[in-house]
Short mmCIF file of C-alpha atoms and ligand atoms in Angstrom, two decimals:
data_model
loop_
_atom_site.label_atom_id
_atom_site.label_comp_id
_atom_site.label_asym_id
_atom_site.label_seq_id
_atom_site.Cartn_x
_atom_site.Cartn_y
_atom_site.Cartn_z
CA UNK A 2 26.71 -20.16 50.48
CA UNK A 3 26.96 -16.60 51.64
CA UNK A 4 26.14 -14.79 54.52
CA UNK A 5 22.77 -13.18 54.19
CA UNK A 6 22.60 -9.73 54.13
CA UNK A 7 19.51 -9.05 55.07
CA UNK A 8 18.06 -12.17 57.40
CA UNK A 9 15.05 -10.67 58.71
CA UNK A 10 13.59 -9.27 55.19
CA UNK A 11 10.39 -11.14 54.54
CA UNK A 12 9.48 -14.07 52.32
CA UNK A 13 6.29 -13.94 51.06
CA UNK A 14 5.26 -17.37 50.04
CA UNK A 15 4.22 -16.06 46.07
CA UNK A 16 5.30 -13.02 44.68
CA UNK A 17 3.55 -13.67 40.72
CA UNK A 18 5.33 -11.79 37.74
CA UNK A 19 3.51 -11.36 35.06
CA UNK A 20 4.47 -9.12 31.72
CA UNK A 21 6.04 -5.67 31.95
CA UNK A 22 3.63 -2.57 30.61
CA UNK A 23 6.31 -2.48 27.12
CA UNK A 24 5.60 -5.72 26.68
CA UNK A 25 2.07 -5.54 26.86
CA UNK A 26 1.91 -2.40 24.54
CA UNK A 27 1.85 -3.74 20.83
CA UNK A 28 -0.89 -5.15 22.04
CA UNK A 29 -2.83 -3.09 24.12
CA UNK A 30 -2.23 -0.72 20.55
CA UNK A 31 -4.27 -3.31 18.74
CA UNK A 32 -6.92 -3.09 21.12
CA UNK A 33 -7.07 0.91 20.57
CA UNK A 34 -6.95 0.39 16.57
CA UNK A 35 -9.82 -2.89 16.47
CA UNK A 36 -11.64 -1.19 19.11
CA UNK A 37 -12.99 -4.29 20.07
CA UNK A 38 -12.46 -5.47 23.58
CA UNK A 39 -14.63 -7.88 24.41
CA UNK A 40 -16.84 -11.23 22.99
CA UNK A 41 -14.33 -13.14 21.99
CA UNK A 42 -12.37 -11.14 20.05
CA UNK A 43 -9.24 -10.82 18.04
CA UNK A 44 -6.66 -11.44 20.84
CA UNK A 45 -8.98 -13.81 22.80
CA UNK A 46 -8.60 -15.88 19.40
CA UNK A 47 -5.13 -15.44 19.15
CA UNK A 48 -4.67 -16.56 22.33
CA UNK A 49 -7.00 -19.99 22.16
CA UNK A 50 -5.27 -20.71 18.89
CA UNK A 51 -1.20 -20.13 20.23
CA UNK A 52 -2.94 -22.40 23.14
CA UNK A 53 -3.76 -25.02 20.80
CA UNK A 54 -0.48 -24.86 19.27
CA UNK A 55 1.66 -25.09 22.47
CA UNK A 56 -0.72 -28.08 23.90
CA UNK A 57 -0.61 -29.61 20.15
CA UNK A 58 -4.23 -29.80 20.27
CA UNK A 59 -5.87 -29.55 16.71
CA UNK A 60 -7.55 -25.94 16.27
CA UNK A 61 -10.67 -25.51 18.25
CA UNK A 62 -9.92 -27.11 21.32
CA UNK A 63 -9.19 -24.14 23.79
CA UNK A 64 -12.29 -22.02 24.79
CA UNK A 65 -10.70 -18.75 27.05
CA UNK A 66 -12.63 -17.87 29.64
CA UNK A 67 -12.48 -14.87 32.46
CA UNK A 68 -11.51 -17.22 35.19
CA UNK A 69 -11.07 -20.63 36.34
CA UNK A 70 -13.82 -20.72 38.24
CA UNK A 71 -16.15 -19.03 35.19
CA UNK A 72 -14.38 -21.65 33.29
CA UNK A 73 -15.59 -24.90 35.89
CA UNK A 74 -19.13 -23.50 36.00
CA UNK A 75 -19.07 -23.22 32.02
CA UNK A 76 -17.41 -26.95 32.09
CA UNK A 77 -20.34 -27.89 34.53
CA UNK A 78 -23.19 -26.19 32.25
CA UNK A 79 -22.40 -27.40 29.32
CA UNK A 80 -21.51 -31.20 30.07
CA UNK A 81 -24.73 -31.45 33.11
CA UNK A 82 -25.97 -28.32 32.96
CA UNK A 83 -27.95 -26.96 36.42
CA UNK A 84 -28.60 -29.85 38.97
CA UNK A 85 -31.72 -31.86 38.74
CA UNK A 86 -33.27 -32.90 41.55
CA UNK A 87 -33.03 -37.06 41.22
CA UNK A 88 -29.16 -35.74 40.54
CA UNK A 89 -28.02 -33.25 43.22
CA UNK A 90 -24.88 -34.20 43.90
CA UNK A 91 -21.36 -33.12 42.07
CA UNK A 92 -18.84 -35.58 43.53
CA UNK A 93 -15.48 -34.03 43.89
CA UNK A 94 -12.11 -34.62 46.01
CA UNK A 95 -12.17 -32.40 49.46
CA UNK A 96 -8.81 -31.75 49.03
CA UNK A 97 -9.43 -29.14 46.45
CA UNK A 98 -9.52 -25.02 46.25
CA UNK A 99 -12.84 -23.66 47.04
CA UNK A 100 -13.28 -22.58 43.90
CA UNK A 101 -14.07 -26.45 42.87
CA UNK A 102 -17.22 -26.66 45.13
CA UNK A 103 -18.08 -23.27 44.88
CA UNK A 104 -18.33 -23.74 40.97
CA UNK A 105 -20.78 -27.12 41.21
CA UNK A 106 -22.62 -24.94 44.11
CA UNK A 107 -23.54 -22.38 41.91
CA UNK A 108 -24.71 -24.63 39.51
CA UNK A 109 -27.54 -26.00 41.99
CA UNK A 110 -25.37 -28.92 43.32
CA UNK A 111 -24.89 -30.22 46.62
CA UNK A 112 -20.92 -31.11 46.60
CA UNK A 113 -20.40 -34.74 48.09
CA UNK A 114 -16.67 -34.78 49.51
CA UNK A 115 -14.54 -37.85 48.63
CA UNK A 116 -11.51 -38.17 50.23
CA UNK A 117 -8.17 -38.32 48.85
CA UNK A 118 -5.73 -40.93 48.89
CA UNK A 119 -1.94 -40.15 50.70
CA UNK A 120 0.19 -41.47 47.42
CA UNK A 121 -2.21 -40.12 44.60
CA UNK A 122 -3.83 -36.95 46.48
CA UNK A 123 -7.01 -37.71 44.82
CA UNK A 124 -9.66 -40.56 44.23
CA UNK A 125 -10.09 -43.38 41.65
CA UNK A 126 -13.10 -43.73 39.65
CA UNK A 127 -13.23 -47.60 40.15
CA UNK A 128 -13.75 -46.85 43.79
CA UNK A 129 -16.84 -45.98 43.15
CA UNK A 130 -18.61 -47.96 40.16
CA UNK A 131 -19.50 -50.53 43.02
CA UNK A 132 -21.70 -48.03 44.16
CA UNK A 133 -24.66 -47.91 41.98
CA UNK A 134 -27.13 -46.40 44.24
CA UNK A 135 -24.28 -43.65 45.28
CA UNK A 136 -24.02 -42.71 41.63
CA UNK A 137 -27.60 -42.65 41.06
CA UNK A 138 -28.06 -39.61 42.89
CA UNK A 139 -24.54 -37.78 41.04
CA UNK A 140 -24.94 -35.60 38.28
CA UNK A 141 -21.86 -34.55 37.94
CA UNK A 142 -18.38 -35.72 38.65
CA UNK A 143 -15.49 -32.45 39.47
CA UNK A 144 -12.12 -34.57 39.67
CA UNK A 145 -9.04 -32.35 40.66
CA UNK A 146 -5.22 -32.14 39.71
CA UNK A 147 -4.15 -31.03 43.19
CA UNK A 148 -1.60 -28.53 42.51
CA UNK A 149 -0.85 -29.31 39.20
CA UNK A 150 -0.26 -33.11 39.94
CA UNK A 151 -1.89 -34.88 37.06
CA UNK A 152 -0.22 -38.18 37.60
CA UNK A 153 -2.99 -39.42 40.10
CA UNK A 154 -5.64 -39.22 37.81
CA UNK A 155 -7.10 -42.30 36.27
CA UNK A 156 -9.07 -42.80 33.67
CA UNK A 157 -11.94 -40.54 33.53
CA UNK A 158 -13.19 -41.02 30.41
CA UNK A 159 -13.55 -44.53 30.94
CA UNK A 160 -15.80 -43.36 34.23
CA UNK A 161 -17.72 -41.51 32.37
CA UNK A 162 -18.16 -44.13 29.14
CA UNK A 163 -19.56 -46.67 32.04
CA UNK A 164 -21.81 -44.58 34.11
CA UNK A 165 -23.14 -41.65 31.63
CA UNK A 166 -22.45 -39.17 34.54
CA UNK A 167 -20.57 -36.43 32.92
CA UNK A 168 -16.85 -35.38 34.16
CA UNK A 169 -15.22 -31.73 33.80
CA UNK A 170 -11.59 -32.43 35.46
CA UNK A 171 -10.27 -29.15 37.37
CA UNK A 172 -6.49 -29.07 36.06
CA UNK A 173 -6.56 -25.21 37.27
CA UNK A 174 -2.47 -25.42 38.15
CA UNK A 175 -1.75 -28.15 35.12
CA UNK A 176 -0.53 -25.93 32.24
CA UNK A 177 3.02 -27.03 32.36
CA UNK A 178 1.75 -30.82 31.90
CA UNK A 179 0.08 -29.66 28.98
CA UNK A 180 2.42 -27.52 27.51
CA UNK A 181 4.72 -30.49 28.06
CA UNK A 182 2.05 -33.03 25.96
CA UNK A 183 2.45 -34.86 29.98
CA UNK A 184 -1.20 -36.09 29.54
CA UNK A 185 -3.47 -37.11 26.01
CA UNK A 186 -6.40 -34.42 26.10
CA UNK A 187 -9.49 -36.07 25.13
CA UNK A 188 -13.54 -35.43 24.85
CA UNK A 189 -13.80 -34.37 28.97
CA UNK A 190 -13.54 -31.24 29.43
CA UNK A 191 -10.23 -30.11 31.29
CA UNK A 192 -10.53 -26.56 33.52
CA UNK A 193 -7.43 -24.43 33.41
CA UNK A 194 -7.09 -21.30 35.60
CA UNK A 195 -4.78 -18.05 34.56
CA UNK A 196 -4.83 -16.61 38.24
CA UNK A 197 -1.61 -14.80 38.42
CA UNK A 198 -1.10 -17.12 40.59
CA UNK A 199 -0.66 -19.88 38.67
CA UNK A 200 2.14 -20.36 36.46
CA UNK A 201 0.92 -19.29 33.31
CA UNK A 202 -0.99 -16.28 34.23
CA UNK A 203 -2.98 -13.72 32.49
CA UNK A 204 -4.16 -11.76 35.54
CA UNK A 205 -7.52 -13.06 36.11
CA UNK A 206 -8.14 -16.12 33.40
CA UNK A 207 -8.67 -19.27 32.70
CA UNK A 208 -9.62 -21.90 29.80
CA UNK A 209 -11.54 -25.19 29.09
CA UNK A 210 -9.57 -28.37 27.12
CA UNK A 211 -11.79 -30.60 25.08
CA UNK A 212 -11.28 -32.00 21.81
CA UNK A 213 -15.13 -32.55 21.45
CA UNK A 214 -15.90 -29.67 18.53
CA UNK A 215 -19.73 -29.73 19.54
CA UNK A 216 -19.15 -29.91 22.96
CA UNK A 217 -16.53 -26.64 22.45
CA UNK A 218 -19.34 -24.84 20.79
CA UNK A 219 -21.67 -25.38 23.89
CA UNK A 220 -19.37 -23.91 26.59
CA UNK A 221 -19.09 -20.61 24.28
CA UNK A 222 -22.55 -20.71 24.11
CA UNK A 223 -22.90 -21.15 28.34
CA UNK A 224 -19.81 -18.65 28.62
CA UNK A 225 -21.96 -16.25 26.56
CA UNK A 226 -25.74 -15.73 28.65
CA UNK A 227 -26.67 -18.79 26.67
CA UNK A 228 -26.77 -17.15 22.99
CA UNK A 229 -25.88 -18.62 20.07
CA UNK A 230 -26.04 -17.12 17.09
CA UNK A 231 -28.70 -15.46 18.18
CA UNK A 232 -29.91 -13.04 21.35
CA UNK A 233 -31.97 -15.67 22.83
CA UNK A 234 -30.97 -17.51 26.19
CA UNK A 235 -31.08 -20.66 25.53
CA UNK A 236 -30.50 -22.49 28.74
CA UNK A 237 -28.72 -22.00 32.20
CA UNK A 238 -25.19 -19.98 31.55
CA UNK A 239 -23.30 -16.98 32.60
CA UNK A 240 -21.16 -14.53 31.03
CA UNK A 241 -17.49 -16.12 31.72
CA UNK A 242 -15.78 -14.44 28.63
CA UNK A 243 -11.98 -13.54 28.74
CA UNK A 244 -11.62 -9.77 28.02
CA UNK A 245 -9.29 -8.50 25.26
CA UNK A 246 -7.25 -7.14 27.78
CA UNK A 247 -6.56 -10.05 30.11
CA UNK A 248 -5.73 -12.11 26.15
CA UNK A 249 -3.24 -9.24 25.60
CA UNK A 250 -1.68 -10.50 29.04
CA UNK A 251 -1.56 -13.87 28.03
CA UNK A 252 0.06 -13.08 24.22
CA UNK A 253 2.28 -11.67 25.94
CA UNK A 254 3.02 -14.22 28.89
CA UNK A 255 3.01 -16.66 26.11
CA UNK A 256 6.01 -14.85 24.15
CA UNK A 257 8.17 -15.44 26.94
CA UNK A 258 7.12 -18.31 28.44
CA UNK A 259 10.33 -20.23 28.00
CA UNK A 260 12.38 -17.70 29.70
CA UNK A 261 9.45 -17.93 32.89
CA UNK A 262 10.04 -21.46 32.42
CA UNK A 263 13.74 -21.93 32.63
CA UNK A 264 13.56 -19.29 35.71
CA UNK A 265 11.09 -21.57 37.84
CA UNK A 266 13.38 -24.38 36.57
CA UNK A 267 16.44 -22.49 38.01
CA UNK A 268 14.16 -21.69 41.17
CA UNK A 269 13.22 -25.70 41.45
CA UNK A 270 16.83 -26.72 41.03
CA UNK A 271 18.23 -24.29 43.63
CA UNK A 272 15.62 -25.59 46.25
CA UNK A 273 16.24 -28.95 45.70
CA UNK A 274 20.33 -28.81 45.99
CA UNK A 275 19.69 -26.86 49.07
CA UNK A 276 17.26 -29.14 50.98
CA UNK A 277 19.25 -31.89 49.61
CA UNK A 278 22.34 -30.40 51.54
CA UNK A 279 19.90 -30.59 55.03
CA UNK A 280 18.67 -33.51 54.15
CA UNK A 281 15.38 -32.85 53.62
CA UNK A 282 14.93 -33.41 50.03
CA UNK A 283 12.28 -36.45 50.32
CA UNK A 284 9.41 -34.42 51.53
CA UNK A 285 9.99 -31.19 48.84
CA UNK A 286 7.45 -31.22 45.90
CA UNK A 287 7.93 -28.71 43.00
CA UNK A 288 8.06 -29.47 39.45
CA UNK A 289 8.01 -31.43 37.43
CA UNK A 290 5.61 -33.55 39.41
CA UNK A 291 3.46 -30.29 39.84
CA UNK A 292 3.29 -26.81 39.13
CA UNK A 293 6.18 -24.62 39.36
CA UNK A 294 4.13 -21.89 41.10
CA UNK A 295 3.77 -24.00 44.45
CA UNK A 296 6.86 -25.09 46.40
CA UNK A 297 5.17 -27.80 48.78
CA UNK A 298 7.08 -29.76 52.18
CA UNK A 299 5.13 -32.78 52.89
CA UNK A 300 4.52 -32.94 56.85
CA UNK A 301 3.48 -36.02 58.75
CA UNK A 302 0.08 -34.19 59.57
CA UNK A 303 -1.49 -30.93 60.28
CA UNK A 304 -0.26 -30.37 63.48
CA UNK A 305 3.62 -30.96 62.22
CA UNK A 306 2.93 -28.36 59.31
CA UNK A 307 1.01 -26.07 61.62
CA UNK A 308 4.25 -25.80 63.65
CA UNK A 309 6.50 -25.45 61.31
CA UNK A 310 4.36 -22.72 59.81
CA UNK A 311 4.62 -20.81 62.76
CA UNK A 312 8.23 -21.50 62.89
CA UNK A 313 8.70 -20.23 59.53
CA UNK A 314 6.70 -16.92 59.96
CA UNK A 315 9.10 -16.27 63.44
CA UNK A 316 11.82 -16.29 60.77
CA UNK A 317 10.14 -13.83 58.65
CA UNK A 318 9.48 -16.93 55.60
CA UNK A 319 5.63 -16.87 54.86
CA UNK A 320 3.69 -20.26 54.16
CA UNK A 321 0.18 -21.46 53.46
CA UNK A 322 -1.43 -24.01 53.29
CA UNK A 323 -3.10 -23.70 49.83
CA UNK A 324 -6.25 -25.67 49.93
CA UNK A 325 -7.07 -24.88 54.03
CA UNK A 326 -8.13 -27.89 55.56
CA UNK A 327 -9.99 -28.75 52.51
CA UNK A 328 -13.65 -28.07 51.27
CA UNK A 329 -15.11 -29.08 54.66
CA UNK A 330 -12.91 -26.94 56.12
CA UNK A 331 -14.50 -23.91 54.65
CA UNK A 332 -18.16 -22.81 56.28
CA UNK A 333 -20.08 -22.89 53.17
CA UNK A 334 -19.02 -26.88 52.52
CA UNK A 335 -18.89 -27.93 56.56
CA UNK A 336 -22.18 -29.45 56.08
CA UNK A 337 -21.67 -31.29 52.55
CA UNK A 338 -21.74 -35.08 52.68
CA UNK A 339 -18.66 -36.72 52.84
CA UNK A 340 -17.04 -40.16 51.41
CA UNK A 341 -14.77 -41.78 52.85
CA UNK A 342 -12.62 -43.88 50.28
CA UNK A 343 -8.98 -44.42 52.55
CA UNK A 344 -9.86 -45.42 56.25
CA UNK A 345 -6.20 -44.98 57.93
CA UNK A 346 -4.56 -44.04 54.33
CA UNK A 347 -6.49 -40.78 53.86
CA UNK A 348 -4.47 -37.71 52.85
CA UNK A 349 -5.10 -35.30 55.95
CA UNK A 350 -5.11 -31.87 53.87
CA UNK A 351 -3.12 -29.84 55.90
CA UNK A 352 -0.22 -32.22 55.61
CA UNK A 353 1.15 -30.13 52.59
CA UNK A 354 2.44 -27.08 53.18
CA UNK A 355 3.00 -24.67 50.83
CA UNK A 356 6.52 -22.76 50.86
CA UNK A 357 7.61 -18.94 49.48
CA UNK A 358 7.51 -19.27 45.43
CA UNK A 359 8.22 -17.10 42.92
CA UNK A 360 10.42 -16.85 39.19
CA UNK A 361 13.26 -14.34 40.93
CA UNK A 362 13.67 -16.36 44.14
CA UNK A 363 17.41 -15.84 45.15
CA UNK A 364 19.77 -18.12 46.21
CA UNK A 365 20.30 -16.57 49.33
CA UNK A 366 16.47 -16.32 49.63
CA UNK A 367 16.36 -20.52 49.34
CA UNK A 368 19.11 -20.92 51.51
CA UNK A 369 17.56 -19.02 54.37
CA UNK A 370 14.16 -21.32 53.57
CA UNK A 371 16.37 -24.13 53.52
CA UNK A 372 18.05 -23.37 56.78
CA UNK A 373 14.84 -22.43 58.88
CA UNK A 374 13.09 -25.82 57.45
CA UNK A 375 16.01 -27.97 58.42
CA UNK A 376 16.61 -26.06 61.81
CA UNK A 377 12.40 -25.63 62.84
CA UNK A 378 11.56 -29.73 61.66
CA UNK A 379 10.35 -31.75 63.95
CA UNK A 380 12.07 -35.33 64.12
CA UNK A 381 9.69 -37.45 62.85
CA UNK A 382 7.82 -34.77 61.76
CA UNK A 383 7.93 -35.35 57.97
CA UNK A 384 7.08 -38.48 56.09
CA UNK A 385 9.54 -40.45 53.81
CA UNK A 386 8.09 -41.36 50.28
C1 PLP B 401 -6.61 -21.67 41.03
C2 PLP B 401 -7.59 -22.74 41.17
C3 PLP B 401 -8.93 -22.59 40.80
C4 PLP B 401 -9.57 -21.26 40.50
O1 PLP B 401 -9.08 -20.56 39.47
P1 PLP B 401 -9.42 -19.00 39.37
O2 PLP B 401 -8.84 -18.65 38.05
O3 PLP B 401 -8.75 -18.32 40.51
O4 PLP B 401 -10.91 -18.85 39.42
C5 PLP B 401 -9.76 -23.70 40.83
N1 PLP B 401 -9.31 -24.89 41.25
C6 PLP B 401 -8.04 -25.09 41.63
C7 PLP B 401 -7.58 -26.45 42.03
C8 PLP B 401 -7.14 -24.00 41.62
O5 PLP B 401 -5.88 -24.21 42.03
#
């Protein structure tokens, strides 16, 4: 490795890249010649279609929307629609991104906070179908692919065969896993977010996954102030349309995706040879076990990532941990009920610490991570898996 030139220049812990202006031109000049640039238009199609294509989904199954969150909240609508009052409660993971709770929140539902297991970072359904008079009072189930890591969740469908309660899955960071055909998508609705953020980004963005054809035409209905067909508002919605502008964004992205791809691939290969050289190479997360766009070090709690944080930000390497200290973390969900699935085997959300990502990360940029983790670790203070 060489010396670093420059030790004290800043990591930030994402720096996104998403399309050049000259790439986005051919089809920002559409846009000027259709003159259309909003409601679902030409590029908006485009895009759901080349979606369908790289998720080999059959036509139809990829409704765009203007975020992930828009897209949740048109996921809830259409599947429960607004909360009634026997069934107040959308039961979701606390170890989530606001956005999550926020989205069942704004939909009239009090969020019930389930913990998440250590190994899976989520919950199983079957922990709950013992728990009639629990689900009684659910109207609406929000499971979550914690940053991109689809491998923990079970069968949902199954869930929501057994109990009628409907399911939208938030898979906001889990485009790779489709892209890859990692998971079969079926009638529930999966929630995909664009954020530049996440890997596949389109600025602001995001889309729903069903193969359910009637169910797809609801959520453009709920996406769209309730109309279809014609200018009545027909039930609880919102306007959570992707404009022609942020499609354009994702045409592009989507025309070089597999050079974006190979580059976080390069990214995940550096950080693993050089954490492997300290050692350190159990606790790393990156893909493909989840997304690219979030480098993680598993700590043995809070307080171990807390400290290494700080450790890190001495050494000029920013870190974060993404989802806080989960929903109940956060003052608008503190006082949401909570379930408590794991006793001594709950994942303590601050355990996961998120380290600098990004498509151009240099080698001498992962060494000095590398280095700092190695040299600022606690003993002890990371878990084997
Ligand atoms: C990014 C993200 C969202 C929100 O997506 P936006 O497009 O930013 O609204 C929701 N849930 C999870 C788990 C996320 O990571």
């Amino acid at each position: 490795m060489r010396n670093d030139p420059l030790p004290d220049r800043p990591i930030p812990v994402l720096r996104p890249l998403l399309p050049t202006a000259s790439r986005l031109l051919p089809y920002l000049q559409r846009i000027d010649a259709t003159r259309v640039y909003a409601n679902w238009g030409p590029l908006v199609l485009e895009l759901s279609d080349r979606l369908c294509t790289a998720f080999a989904l059959p036509p139809g199954s990829v409704t765009c929307a203007n975020s992930g969150m828009g897209a949740l909240m048109g996921g809830i609508l259409a599947t429960a629609g607004l909360a009634k009052p026997q069934r107040r409660l959308a039961l979701m993971p606390d170890f989530t991104f606001s956005a999550t709770g926020l989205a069942a929140q704004l939909c009239g539902y009090e969020p019930l906070l389930v913990s998440s297991s250590r190994q899976t970072w989520t919950f199983d359904p079957r922990q709950l179908l013992n728990r009639p008079e629990l689900l009684a009072q659910v109207g609406i189930v929000v499971p979550v692919a914690p940053f991109g890591r689809l491998d923990g969740l079970a069968d949902w469908e199954a869930f929501r065969d057994a109990t009628g309660i409907p399911v939208v899955i938030d898979a906001a960071a889990c485009f790779e896993v489709f892209e890859r055909g990692g998971v079969p998508v079926g009638a529930v609705p999966m929630v995909l977010s664009f954020h530049a953020t996440k890997s596949f980004g389109t600025g602001e963005g995001g889309c729903v996954l069903t193969t359910d054809n009637q169910l797809a035409e609801k959520l453009l209905q709920c996406l769209n102030f309730g109309f279809a067909g014609t200018r009545n508002t027909a039930l609880p919605s919102l306007n959570g349309k992707m404009a022609e502008y942020a499609a354009a964004v994702g045409l592009a992205e989507l025309d070089s995706w597999e050079d974006k791809r190979k580059n976080f691939e390069r990214v995940s290969g550096l950080y693993r040879a050089a954490f492997a050289a300290k050692g350190i190479a159990n606790r790393f997360w990156n893909s493909p076990e989840i997304s690219s766009s979030y480098v993680l070090l598993e700590c043995a709690d809070s307080r171990a990532s807390i400290a290494l944080g700080t450790a890190l930000a001495e050494r000029g390497i920013e870190t974060r941990l993404w989802y806080g200290e989960g929903l109940g973390g956060h003052d608008a969900f503190s006082d949401c009920p909570r379930l408590q699935l794991h006793g001594s085997d709950a994942l303590d959300p601050g355990t996961l610490l998120g380290l600098p990502s990004a498509v151009d990360l240099t080698e001498v940029e992962i060494g000095r991570i590398a280095l700092a983790v190695s040299q600022s670790l606690e003993p002890e203070a990371t878990v084997s898996r």
